[in-house]
Coordinates of C-alpha atoms and ligand atoms in Angstrom, one line a residue:
X1347 CA 0.0 0.0 0.0
X1348 CA 1.4 3.4 -0.9
X1349 CA 2.4 5.8 1.9
X1350 CA 1.9 9.5 1.4
X1351 CA 3.3 12.4 3.4
X1352 CA 3.1 16.2 3.1
X1353 CA 4.8 18.9 5.2
X1354 CA 4.5 22.6 5.5
X1355 CA 6.2 24.6 8.3
X1356 CA 9.6 25.9 9.3
X1357 CA 11.8 22.8 8.9
X1358 CA 13.4 21.6 5.7
X1359 CA 10.6 19.7 4.0
X1360 CA 13.0 17.3 2.2
X1361 CA 14.4 16.1 5.6
X1362 CA 11.0 15.8 7.2
X1363 CA 9.6 13.9 4.1
X1364 CA 12.5 11.4 4.0
X1365 CA 12.3 10.7 7.7
X1366 CA 8.5 10.4 7.5
X1367 CA 8.8 8.0 4.6
X1368 CA 11.2 5.9 6.6
X1369 CA 8.5 5.6 9.2
X1370 CA 6.1 4.2 6.6
X1371 CA 8.6 1.6 5.3
X1372 CA 6.8 -1.1 7.2
X1373 CA 3.8 -0.8 4.9
X1374 CA 6.0 -2.2 2.1
X1375 CA 7.0 -0.4 -1.1
X1376 CA 9.0 -0.8 -4.2
X1377 CA 9.9 2.8 -5.1
X1378 CA 9.8 6.2 -3.5
X1379 CA 10.0 9.9 -4.2
X1380 CA 10.1 13.3 -2.6
X1381 CA 9.3 16.8 -4.0
X1382 CA 9.7 20.2 -2.5
X1383 CA 8.7 23.7 -3.7
X1384 CA 11.4 26.3 -3.4
X1385 CA 11.9 29.7 -5.0
X1386 CA 8.8 29.1 -7.2
X1387 CA 10.1 25.8 -8.6
X1388 CA 9.4 22.2 -7.8
X1389 CA 12.4 19.9 -7.3
X1390 CA 11.8 16.1 -7.4
X1391 CA 13.8 13.1 -6.5
X1392 CA 12.6 9.5 -7.2
X1393 CA 14.1 6.1 -6.8
X1394 CA 13.4 2.4 -7.3
X1395 CA 14.1 0.2 -4.3
X1396 CA 14.5 0.9 -0.7
X1397 CA 15.3 4.3 0.8
X1398 CA 18.1 2.6 2.7
X1399 CA 20.4 4.7 4.8
X1400 CA 20.9 7.6 2.5
X1401 CA 22.7 10.2 4.6
X1402 CA 22.2 13.9 4.3
X1403 CA 19.3 13.7 1.9
X1404 CA 18.7 17.1 0.5
X1405 CA 16.8 18.8 -2.3
X1406 CA 17.7 22.2 -1.3
X1407 CA 15.6 22.6 1.8
X1408 CA 12.3 24.3 0.9
X1409 CA 9.7 24.5 3.7
X1410 CA 6.9 22.8 1.9
X1411 CA 7.1 19.3 0.4
X1412 CA 5.6 15.9 -0.4
X1413 CA 6.8 12.3 -0.1
X1414 CA 5.6 8.9 -1.2
X1415 CA 6.4 5.2 -0.9
X1416 CA 4.9 3.3 -3.8
X1417 CA 3.4 -0.2 -3.9
X1418 CA 2.9 -0.6 -7.6
X1419 CA -0.6 -1.1 -8.8
X1420 CA -0.8 0.5 -12.2
X1421 CA 2.5 0.4 -14.0
X1422 CA 5.7 -1.5 -13.0
X1423 CA 8.0 -0.2 -10.2
X1424 CA 10.2 2.3 -12.0
X1425 CA 11.5 5.8 -11.5
X1426 CA 9.0 7.2 -14.0
X1427 CA 6.0 5.5 -12.3
X1428 CA 7.2 6.5 -8.8
X1429 CA 5.4 9.5 -7.2
X1430 CA 5.3 12.5 -6.9
X1431 CA 3.7 13.0 -10.4
X1432 CA 3.7 16.4 -12.1
X1433 CA 1.5 18.3 -14.6
X1434 CA 2.8 19.2 -18.0
X1435 CA 4.8 22.2 -16.9
X1436 CA 6.2 20.6 -13.7
X1437 CA 4.5 23.2 -11.5
X1438 CA 2.0 20.9 -9.7
X1439 CA 3.1 17.8 -7.8
X1440 CA 0.8 15.1 -6.4
X1441 CA 1.2 12.0 -4.2
X1442 CA -1.7 9.6 -4.1
X1443 CA -2.7 6.4 -2.3
X1444 CA -5.6 4.4 -3.7
X1445 CA -7.0 3.5 -7.1
X1446 CA -8.5 5.9 -9.6
X1447 CA -10.9 3.6 -11.4
X1448 CA -11.9 6.0 -14.2
X1449 CA -8.3 7.0 -15.0
X1450 CA -8.3 5.6 -18.5
X1451 CA -11.2 7.8 -19.7
X1452 CA -9.8 10.8 -17.9
X1453 CA -6.4 10.3 -19.4
X1454 CA -7.8 9.9 -22.9
X1455 CA -9.7 13.1 -22.5
X1456 CA -6.7 15.0 -21.2
X1457 CA -4.5 13.6 -23.9
X1458 CA -7.0 14.8 -26.5
X1459 CA -6.8 18.2 -24.8
X1460 CA -3.0 18.3 -25.4
X1461 CA -1.7 17.0 -22.0
X1462 CA 1.4 14.8 -22.3
X1463 CA 1.7 11.9 -19.8
X1464 CA 5.0 10.4 -18.7
X1465 CA 4.0 7.4 -16.6
X1466 CA 1.7 4.4 -16.7
X1467 CA 0.0 5.3 -13.4
X1468 CA -3.6 6.1 -12.7
X1469 CA -2.3 8.9 -10.4
X1470 CA -0.8 11.0 -13.1
X1471 CA -4.3 12.2 -14.2
X1472 CA -4.6 14.1 -10.9
X1473 CA -1.9 16.8 -11.5
X1474 CA -3.1 17.2 -15.1
X1475 CA -6.7 17.7 -14.1
X1476 CA -5.6 20.2 -11.5
X1477 CA -3.5 22.0 -14.2
X1478 CA -6.5 22.1 -16.5
X1479 CA -8.6 23.7 -13.8
X1480 CA -5.9 26.2 -12.9
X1481 CA -5.5 27.1 -16.6
X1482 CA -9.2 27.9 -16.7
X1483 CA -8.6 30.5 -14.0
X1484 CA -9.4 28.5 -10.8
X1485 CA -7.5 29.1 -7.6
X1486 CA -5.2 26.2 -6.8
X1487 CA -7.3 24.9 -3.9
X1488 CA -10.5 25.2 -5.9
X1489 CA -8.8 23.4 -8.8
X1490 CA -8.0 20.5 -6.4
X1491 CA -11.6 20.2 -5.2
X1492 CA -12.9 20.3 -8.7
X1493 CA -10.5 17.6 -9.7
X1494 CA -11.6 15.4 -6.8
X1495 CA -15.2 15.7 -8.1
X1496 CA -14.0 14.1 -11.4
X1497 CA -12.3 11.1 -9.8
X1498 CA -13.9 7.7 -9.2
X1499 CA -12.4 5.0 -7.0
X1500 CA -10.6 5.4 -3.8
X1501 CA -8.0 8.1 -3.0
X1502 CA -6.1 10.1 -0.6
X1503 CA -3.9 12.6 -2.3
X1504 CA -1.9 15.7 -1.5
X1505 CA -1.2 18.4 -4.1
X1506 CA 1.4 21.1 -4.0
X1507 CA 1.9 24.0 -6.5
X1508 CA 5.3 25.6 -7.2
X1509 CA 4.2 29.2 -6.4
X1510 CA 1.6 28.5 -3.7
X1511 CA 2.4 28.2 0.1
X1512 CA -0.4 25.7 0.6
X1513 CA -0.8 21.9 0.5
X1514 CA -4.3 20.7 -0.5
X1515 CA -5.3 17.2 0.3
X1516 CA -8.5 15.2 -0.3
X1517 CA -9.6 11.9 1.2
X1518 CA -12.1 9.4 -0.2
X1519 CA -11.9 5.7 1.0
X1520 CA -8.2 5.8 1.6
X1521 CA -6.7 6.9 4.9
X1522 CA -5.4 10.5 5.5
X1523 CA -4.4 12.1 8.8
X1524 CA -3.5 15.7 9.5
X1525 CA -0.8 16.3 12.1
X1526 CA -0.9 19.5 14.0
X1527 CA 2.4 21.0 15.3
X1528 CA 3.3 24.5 16.4
X1529 CA 3.8 26.5 13.2
X1530 CA 4.0 23.3 11.2
X1531 CA 1.6 20.7 9.8
X1532 CA 1.8 17.2 8.4
X1533 CA -0.3 15.1 6.2
X1534 CA 0.1 11.4 6.0
X1535 CA -1.6 8.1 5.2
X1536 CA -0.6 6.8 8.6
X1537 CA 0.3 8.2 12.0
X1538 CA 3.9 6.8 12.4
X1539 CA 5.0 9.2 9.6
X1540 CA 4.4 12.2 11.9
X1541 CA 4.8 10.8 15.4
X1542 CA 8.4 12.0 15.7
X1543 CA 7.1 15.6 15.4
X1544 CA 3.6 15.6 16.8
X1545 CA 1.0 13.4 18.4
X1546 CA -1.8 15.8 17.8
X1547 CA -3.9 14.6 14.9
X1548 CA -7.1 15.2 13.0
X1549 CA -8.5 12.2 11.2
X1550 CA -10.1 13.2 7.9
X1551 CA -13.3 11.4 6.8
X1552 CA -14.4 10.4 3.4
X1553 CA -15.2 13.4 1.2
X1554 CA -13.3 15.8 3.3
X1555 CA -10.5 18.0 2.0
X1556 CA -8.0 20.1 3.8
X1557 CA -6.1 23.2 2.9
X1558 CA -2.9 23.7 4.9
X1559 CA -0.3 26.4 5.2
X1560 CA 2.3 27.1 7.9
X1561 CA -0.3 29.4 9.5
X1562 CA -3.1 26.9 9.9
X1563 CA -5.6 24.7 8.2
X1564 CA -9.2 24.6 7.0
X1565 CA -11.2 21.4 6.5
X1566 CA -14.0 21.4 4.0
X1567 CA -16.8 19.0 3.0
X1568 CA -18.9 19.8 -0.1
X1569 CA -17.3 23.3 -0.1
X1570 CA -18.4 24.0 3.5
X1571 CA -16.0 24.4 6.3
X1572 CA -16.2 21.8 9.1
X1573 CA -14.9 21.9 12.6
X1574 CA -13.0 18.8 13.8
X1575 CA -11.4 18.1 17.1
X1576 CA -7.8 17.4 17.5
X1577 CA -7.0 14.0 19.0
X1578 CA -4.0 13.0 21.0
X1579 CA -2.3 9.7 19.8
X1580 CA -1.2 7.8 22.9
X1581 CA 0.9 5.3 20.9
X1582 CA 4.6 4.8 20.5
X1583 CA 5.9 4.7 16.9
X1584 CA 6.0 0.9 17.0
X1585 CA 2.4 0.7 18.2
X1586 CA 1.4 3.2 15.5
X1587 CA 2.9 1.1 12.7
X1588 CA 0.5 -1.6 13.5
X1589 CA -2.4 1.0 13.6
X1590 CA -2.8 0.3 17.3
X1591 CA -3.2 -3.5 16.7
X1592 CA -1.0 -5.8 18.7
X1593 CA 0.2 -7.6 15.6
X1594 CA 0.3 -7.0 11.9
X1595 CA -1.7 -10.2 11.4
X1596 CA -4.6 -8.8 13.4
X1597 CA -4.3 -5.5 11.5
X1598 CA -4.3 -7.4 8.2
X1599 CA -7.4 -9.5 9.2
X1600 CA -9.1 -6.1 9.9
X1601 CA -8.2 -5.0 6.4
X1602 CA -10.2 -7.8 4.8
X1603 CA -13.3 -5.7 4.1
X1604 CA -11.3 -3.0 2.4
X1605 CA -9.4 -5.6 0.4
X1606 CA -12.6 -7.0 -1.0
X1607 CA -13.8 -3.5 -1.7
X1608 CA -10.6 -2.5 -3.5
X1609 CA -10.5 -5.7 -5.6
X1610 CA -14.2 -5.2 -6.6
X1611 CA -13.5 -1.6 -7.4
X1612 CA -10.7 -2.6 -9.7
X1613 CA -12.6 -5.3 -11.6
X1614 CA -16.3 -4.9 -11.1
X1615 CA -17.8 -2.0 -12.8
X1616 CA -21.0 -2.3 -14.9
X1617 CA -19.4 -5.5 -16.2
X1618 CA -16.6 -7.7 -14.9
X1619 CA -13.5 -6.0 -16.2
X1620 CA -11.3 -9.0 -16.7
X1621 CA -9.9 -9.6 -20.2
X1622 CA -12.0 -12.4 -21.7
X1623 CA -9.2 -13.3 -24.2
X1624 CA -7.4 -15.0 -21.2
X1625 CA -10.1 -17.7 -21.3
X1626 CA -10.9 -17.9 -25.0
X1627 CA -10.8 -21.4 -26.5
X1628 CA -9.6 -23.2 -23.3
X1629 CA -10.7 -26.8 -22.7
X1630 CA -9.9 -26.9 -19.0
X1631 CA -8.0 -25.2 -16.2
X1632 CA -5.1 -26.4 -14.1
X1633 CA -4.3 -24.4 -10.9
X1634 CA -0.8 -24.6 -9.4
X1635 CA 0.2 -23.1 -6.1
X1636 CA 1.5 -23.6 -2.6
X1637 CA 0.1 -23.3 0.9
X1638 CA -2.7 -20.8 1.4
X1639 CA -2.7 -20.0 -2.3
X1640 CA -3.2 -23.7 -3.0
X1641 CA -6.3 -23.6 -0.8
X1642 CA -7.6 -20.6 -2.8
X1643 CA -7.1 -22.8 -5.9
X1644 CA -9.3 -25.6 -4.3
X1645 CA -12.0 -23.0 -3.8
X1646 CA -11.5 -21.7 -7.3
X1647 CA -12.0 -25.2 -8.7
X1648 CA -15.3 -25.5 -6.9
X1649 CA -16.4 -22.1 -8.1
X1650 CA -15.4 -22.5 -11.7
X1651 CA -16.9 -26.0 -12.0
X1652 CA -20.1 -24.9 -10.3
X1653 CA -20.6 -21.6 -12.2
X1654 CA -18.9 -22.3 -15.5
X1655 CA -18.9 -26.1 -16.0
X1656 CA -15.2 -26.1 -17.1
X1657 CA -13.1 -29.0 -15.7
X1658 CA -10.5 -27.9 -13.2
X1659 CA -7.5 -29.7 -11.7
X1660 CA -5.5 -28.3 -8.8
X1661 CA -1.9 -29.4 -8.1
X1662 CA 0.6 -28.5 -5.5
X1663 CA 3.2 -26.6 -7.6
X1664 CA 6.0 -28.7 -6.0
X1665 CA 4.3 -32.0 -7.2
X1666 CA 3.3 -30.7 -10.6
X1667 CA 7.0 -30.4 -11.3
X1668 CA 7.2 -34.2 -11.3
X1669 CA 4.1 -34.9 -13.3
X1670 CA 3.5 -35.5 -17.0
X1671 CA 0.3 -33.5 -17.6
X1672 CA -1.6 -34.3 -20.8
X1673 CA -1.2 -31.5 -23.3
X1674 CA -4.5 -29.8 -24.3
X1675 CA -5.9 -26.3 -24.5
X1676 CA -5.4 -26.1 -20.8
X1677 CA -5.1 -22.7 -19.1
X1678 CA -2.6 -23.0 -16.3
X1679 CA -3.2 -20.6 -13.4
X1680 CA -0.4 -19.9 -10.9
X1681 CA -1.7 -18.3 -7.8
X1682 CA 1.0 -16.7 -5.6
X1683 CA 0.5 -13.7 -3.4
X1684 CA 4.3 -12.9 -3.5
X1685 CA 4.8 -13.8 -7.1
X1686 CA 8.1 -15.2 -6.0
X1687 CA 7.4 -18.7 -4.7
X1688 CA 10.0 -20.9 -6.3
X1689 CA 7.8 -24.0 -6.8
X1690 CA 5.0 -22.0 -8.3
X1691 CA 7.4 -20.2 -10.6
X1692 CA 8.9 -23.6 -11.7
X1693 CA 5.4 -25.0 -12.4
X1694 CA 4.6 -22.0 -14.5
X1695 CA 7.9 -22.3 -16.4
X1696 CA 7.1 -26.0 -17.1
X1697 CA 3.6 -25.1 -18.3
X1698 CA 5.1 -22.5 -20.6
X1699 CA 7.6 -25.0 -22.0
X1700 CA 4.8 -27.5 -22.6
X1701 CA 3.1 -24.8 -24.7
X1702 CA 0.3 -24.0 -22.3
X1703 CA -1.2 -20.6 -21.8
X1704 CA -0.3 -19.3 -18.3
X1705 CA -2.2 -16.8 -16.1
X1706 CA -0.7 -15.4 -12.9
X1707 CA -2.9 -14.2 -10.0
X1708 CA -0.6 -12.3 -7.7
X1709 CA -0.5 -9.4 -5.3
X1710 CA 2.9 -8.0 -6.4
X1711 CA 3.2 -6.0 -9.5
X1712 CA 6.3 -6.7 -11.5
X1713 CA 7.1 -9.9 -9.5
X1714 CA 8.7 -12.8 -11.3
X1715 CA 5.3 -14.6 -11.8
X1716 CA 4.1 -11.6 -13.8
X1717 CA 7.0 -11.8 -16.1
X1718 CA 6.7 -15.5 -16.7
X1719 CA 2.9 -15.4 -17.4
X1720 CA 1.1 -14.6 -20.6
X1721 CA -1.6 -12.9 -18.6
X1722 CA -1.8 -11.4 -15.1
X1723 CA -4.6 -10.5 -12.7
X1724 CA -3.6 -8.6 -9.7
X1725 CA -5.2 -8.9 -6.3
X1726 CA -5.6 -5.6 -4.5
X1727 CA -4.6 -6.5 -0.9
X1728 CA -1.6 -4.2 -0.5
X1729 CA 1.5 -5.6 1.1
X1730 CA 1.1 -8.2 3.8
X1731 CA 3.6 -8.1 6.6
X1732 CA 2.5 -10.9 8.8
X1733 CA 4.0 -14.2 7.6
X1734 CA 0.6 -16.0 7.7
X1735 CA -1.5 -15.1 4.6
X1736 CA -4.8 -13.5 5.6
X1737 CA -6.0 -10.6 3.5
X1738 CA -4.1 -11.8 0.4
X1739 CA -6.1 -15.1 0.6
X1740 CA -9.4 -13.2 0.8
X1741 CA -8.2 -11.0 -2.1
X1742 CA -7.4 -14.2 -4.1
X1743 CA -10.8 -15.6 -3.5
X1744 CA -12.4 -12.3 -4.6
X1745 CA -10.6 -12.5 -7.9
X1746 CA -11.6 -16.2 -8.3
X1747 CA -15.3 -15.3 -7.8
X1748 CA -15.0 -12.6 -10.5
X1749 CA -13.3 -15.1 -12.9
X1750 CA -15.9 -17.8 -12.3
X1751 CA -18.7 -15.2 -12.8
X1752 CA -16.9 -13.9 -15.9
X1753 CA -16.7 -17.3 -17.6
X1754 CA -20.0 -18.6 -16.2
X1755 CA -22.6 -20.2 -18.4
X1756 CA -25.4 -19.5 -15.9
X1757 CA -28.2 -17.1 -16.8
X1758 CA -27.1 -13.5 -16.4
X1759 CA -29.7 -12.9 -13.7
X1760 CA -28.2 -15.5 -11.5
X1761 CA -24.8 -14.1 -12.0
X1762 CA -26.0 -10.6 -11.3
X1763 CA -27.5 -11.8 -8.0
X1764 CA -24.3 -13.5 -7.0
X1765 CA -22.3 -10.3 -7.8
X1766 CA -24.7 -8.2 -5.8
X1767 CA -24.2 -10.6 -2.9
X1768 CA -20.4 -10.4 -3.4
X1769 CA -20.7 -6.6 -3.1
X1770 CA -22.3 -7.1 0.3
X1771 CA -19.4 -9.3 1.6
X1772 CA -17.3 -6.4 3.0
X1773 CA -20.1 -5.4 5.3
X1774 CA -20.6 -9.1 6.4
X1775 CA -16.9 -9.4 7.1
X1776 CA -17.1 -6.2 9.2
X1777 CA -19.9 -7.9 11.2
X1778 CA -17.5 -10.9 11.8
X1779 CA -14.8 -8.5 13.0
X1780 CA -17.3 -7.0 15.4
X1781 CA -17.6 -10.5 16.9
X1782 CA -13.9 -10.5 17.8
X1783 CA -14.5 -10.7 21.6
X1784 CA -16.8 -13.6 21.2
X1785 CA -14.3 -15.5 19.0
X1786 CA -11.5 -14.6 21.4
X1787 CA -13.4 -16.0 24.3
X1788 CA -14.1 -19.3 22.5
X1789 CA -10.4 -19.5 21.7
X1790 CA -9.6 -19.5 25.4
X1791 CA -11.1 -23.0 25.8
X1792 CA -9.0 -24.4 23.0
X1793 CA -5.6 -22.8 23.5
X1794 CA -4.4 -25.6 25.7
X1795 CA -5.0 -28.5 23.3
X1796 CA -2.1 -30.0 21.2
X1797 CA -4.2 -31.5 18.4
X1798 CA -7.2 -30.3 16.4
X1799 CA -9.1 -31.4 13.4
X1800 CA -10.9 -29.1 11.0
X1801 CA -13.6 -30.7 8.8
X1802 CA -16.0 -29.7 6.0
X1803 CA -17.7 -31.0 2.9
X1804 CA -18.0 -29.4 -0.5
X1805 CA -16.9 -25.8 -0.3
X1806 CA -16.5 -26.3 3.4
X1807 CA -13.6 -28.6 2.9
X1808 CA -11.0 -26.1 1.6
X1809 CA -12.3 -23.7 4.2
X1810 CA -11.4 -26.4 6.8
X1811 CA -7.9 -26.9 5.2
X1812 CA -7.1 -23.2 5.3
X1813 CA -8.5 -22.9 8.9
X1814 CA -6.2 -25.7 10.0
X1815 CA -3.2 -24.3 8.2
X1816 CA -3.7 -20.9 9.9
X1817 CA -3.9 -22.5 13.3
X1818 CA -0.9 -24.8 12.9
X1819 CA 1.5 -22.2 11.5
X1820 CA 0.9 -19.5 14.1
X1821 CA -0.1 -21.5 17.3
X1822 CA 2.1 -24.6 16.7
X1823 CA -0.9 -26.8 17.5
X1824 CA -1.0 -29.8 15.3
X1825 CA -4.1 -29.2 13.1
X1826 CA -5.4 -31.3 10.2
X1827 CA -8.0 -30.4 7.7
X1828 CA -10.1 -33.3 6.4
X1829 CA -13.1 -33.9 4.2
X1830 CA -15.7 -34.8 6.9
X1831 CA -16.7 -37.9 4.9
X1832 CA -13.2 -39.2 5.2
X1833 CA -13.1 -39.3 9.0
X1834 CA -14.3 -42.8 9.3
X1835 CA -11.6 -44.0 6.9
X1836 CA -8.8 -43.5 9.4
X1837 CA -8.9 -40.2 11.4
X1838 CA -11.7 -41.4 13.7
X1839 CA -8.9 -43.2 15.5
X1840 CA -7.6 -39.8 16.6
X1841 CA -10.8 -38.5 17.9
X1842 CA -11.6 -38.2 21.6
X1843 CA -11.8 -35.6 24.4
X1844 CA -8.3 -34.4 23.7
X1845 CA -8.9 -33.7 20.0
X1846 CA -11.4 -30.9 19.4
X1847 CA -12.9 -30.6 16.0
X1848 CA -13.8 -27.4 14.1
X1849 CA -16.8 -28.2 11.8
X1850 CA -17.3 -25.8 8.8
X1851 CA -20.9 -26.4 8.1
X1852 CA -22.5 -24.7 5.1
X1853 CA -26.2 -24.4 4.4
X1854 CA -26.1 -26.2 1.1
X1855 CA -26.5 -29.8 -0.2
X1856 CA -23.8 -30.9 2.2
X1857 CA -25.6 -29.8 5.3
X1858 CA -27.4 -33.0 6.4
X1859 CA -24.3 -35.1 5.8
X1860 CA -22.2 -32.7 7.9
X1861 CA -24.8 -32.8 10.7
X1862 CA -24.5 -36.6 10.6
X1863 CA -20.7 -36.3 10.8
X1864 CA -20.9 -33.9 13.7
X1865 CA -23.0 -36.4 15.6
X1866 CA -20.5 -39.1 14.9
X1867 CA -17.7 -36.8 16.2
X1868 CA -19.6 -36.0 19.3
X1869 CA -20.2 -39.7 19.9
X1870 CA -16.4 -40.0 20.1
X1871 CA -16.3 -37.2 22.8
X1872 CA -14.4 -34.7 20.8
X1873 CA -15.4 -31.1 21.7
X1874 CA -16.9 -29.5 18.6
X1875 CA -16.9 -25.9 17.5
X1876 CA -19.1 -25.2 14.5
X1877 CA -18.6 -22.3 12.1
X1878 CA -22.1 -21.9 10.8
X1879 CA -24.6 -19.6 9.2
X1880 CA -26.3 -17.2 11.7
X1881 CA -29.7 -18.4 10.6
X1882 CA -28.9 -22.0 11.4
X1883 CA -31.0 -22.6 14.6
X1884 CA -30.4 -26.3 14.6
X1885 CA -26.6 -26.6 14.9
X1886 CA -26.3 -25.4 18.5
X1887 CA -28.1 -28.5 19.8
X1888 CA -25.2 -30.7 18.5
X1889 CA -22.0 -28.8 19.2
X1890 CA -20.2 -27.2 22.1
X1891 CA -19.5 -23.8 20.6
X1892 CA -20.8 -22.0 17.6
X1893 CA -19.2 -19.2 15.7
X1894 CA -22.2 -17.6 13.9
X1895 CA -21.3 -16.0 10.7
X1896 CA -23.7 -13.6 8.8
X1897 CA -25.7 -15.5 6.2
X1898 CA -24.8 -15.3 2.6
X1899 CA -25.1 -17.4 -0.6
X1900 CA -23.4 -20.7 0.5
X1901 CA -21.0 -20.4 -2.4
X1902 CA -19.6 -17.2 -0.9
X1903 CA -19.0 -18.7 2.6
X1904 CA -15.2 -19.1 2.1
X1905 CA -15.0 -15.3 2.3
X1906 CA -16.8 -15.1 5.6
X1907 CA -16.0 -18.4 7.4
X1908 CA -12.2 -18.0 6.6
X1909 CA -12.1 -14.6 8.3
X1910 CA -13.7 -16.1 11.5
X1911 CA -11.1 -18.9 11.4
X1912 CA -8.3 -16.4 10.9
X1913 CA -9.5 -14.6 14.1
X1914 CA -9.8 -17.9 15.9
X1915 CA -6.3 -19.0 15.0
X1916 CA -4.9 -15.6 15.9
X1917 CA -6.5 -15.6 19.4
X1918 CA -5.4 -19.2 20.2
X1919 CA -1.8 -18.3 19.1
X1920 CA -1.9 -15.1 21.2
X1921 CA -3.0 -17.0 24.3
X1922 CA -0.1 -19.4 23.7
X1923 CA 2.3 -16.5 23.6
X1924 CA 3.5 -17.3 20.1
X1925 CA 5.4 -15.0 17.9
X1926 CA 2.4 -14.4 15.6
X1927 CA 3.9 -12.2 12.9
X1928 CA 7.0 -14.3 12.5
X1929 CA 6.2 -18.0 13.2
X1930 CA 9.3 -20.2 13.8
X1931 CA 10.9 -21.7 10.7
X1932 CA 8.6 -19.9 8.2
X1933 CA 9.4 -17.2 5.7
X1934 CA 7.0 -14.8 4.0
X1935 CA 8.3 -15.5 0.6
X1936 CA 9.6 -19.0 -0.1
X1937 CA 12.1 -18.5 -2.9
X1938 CA 13.8 -22.0 -2.7
X1939 CA 12.3 -25.3 -3.8
Ligands
F6R2988 C1 0.4 -19.5 4.9 C2 1.2 -18.9 3.9 C3 2.0 -19.8 3.0 C4 1.9 -19.2 1.6 C5 2.8 -20.1 0.6 C6 2.6 -19.6 -0.8 O1 -0.2 -18.6 5.7 O2 1.4 -17.7 3.9 O3 1.4 -21.1 3.0 O4 0.6 -19.2 1.1 O5 4.1 -20.0 1.0 O6 3.0 -18.3 -0.9 P1 2.7 -17.4 -2.2 O7 1.2 -17.2 -2.2 O8 3.4 -16.1 -2.0 O9 3.1 -18.1 -3.4

């Protein structure tokens, strides 16, 4: 996720910007840039890679400036694509976090009007739009407001003009905070950026803009000034990096609703904006992936077979590399949040060598997977810091729903209903996050066990697999995911009062059989937690604990149940005192076979 900063005051803005950007490094970034205004000129410095320990960074020390850490979303990581972006004349600079979903049409219009673009980014339309308003005689701040009215998507951006002593910033669905000092003001996407200088902040809300000079600030909404209180941040810088959450994993679980929203914003307009040529003429699909991404593939198989009737195989990437797959018009899909997992890359290389078309679904722009693949679909989760995949998994699922809907052969009305339900998922996930205390209190009963079983049927089975993986990797409890129907073929021998079972029970054609399995499990004295639909009145009679999840179309339950199970795993691990963000022996990106 990009980090933005702005400064106006009495210090050297270049020094403040670079130190503020260092405080945002934890958010993850691939390139960065700083701009200052001095003597009526804008001076910019951009770089690919880490800020590192550059000593004595200086652009000449103006007292107003901007900074940005970029997590590439539109256009590869490069100096040209790094922010700040400028207008034609280099007089207006902008840093932005978010996605401008209508940037293509805006860019086309501006190019027709004679604007020359330098980058591939969505952001660059903003300085050009501001420029076009200024050229029509608008005051700089008014030009920024008028520009914001033309933007669709999500954004927090800060604009600066070479000969103006003000910063102007607007927020809509991306975070933006104003820091209030004595004779100096800060703007940033996150509090740690400014905490070294001030702990007095004003949180901006959606649709609000702020005009800041060294003498003060004005906050506006729909052109009308609004009064907002200053809040005191009680956190240390370290606390603030995690947004006040104890761990990155918990913060990232809480980002799940936004991640679904951003991914839908990117690909779901009036139509599903995924290139249909990716799927043209294919006979079948083969998914290759590892770990959590492999579980996303299993859910993808279910969705695509159910909605599109196309045969799907799923292979662990590491095993695919030993197989001799039959050659056909197969689309091979590598799912990898990092885009760098060695086994997945090797499987994709093999598929290419065999002449198959390869699609990468990844969260990292410009990663190796994107360079190997014929086609790429990006998830919009932003960087994930916790080693355990949470929000990137939910983003992968969101993309898979869109793909399945895109290639579906079901009647359009049914697909429209499903997409509408998908649009309501962020709100349902928020309801699950509101149940955090309840889930945390259930986890207290289970933190002392050393073995657990997760079971499900149909789409509930991969949910169980992923739930078990989350628990084992962060709590070190031995946890197995199993198809509920397989229990009696071996795992029954493990059941008993020392082996609790998490039953992922979905209100679909598998429901009655799952209920039967739960009764069998109870008969063997295993404590049972059910993850169930909130309208399921029956289940409580048969289990010890129920995590009730807001109702949705059963096919969408992976998006809701998985979030509940992420929270459950988190709280169990926390009670066991585990190092949640960096579990032992694990790495975030597994770049060796
Ligand atoms: C589990 C986890 C891993 C990854 C796996 C693949 O929480 O994070 O299992 O899912 O290492 O990583 P990517 O998706 O980067 O290929």
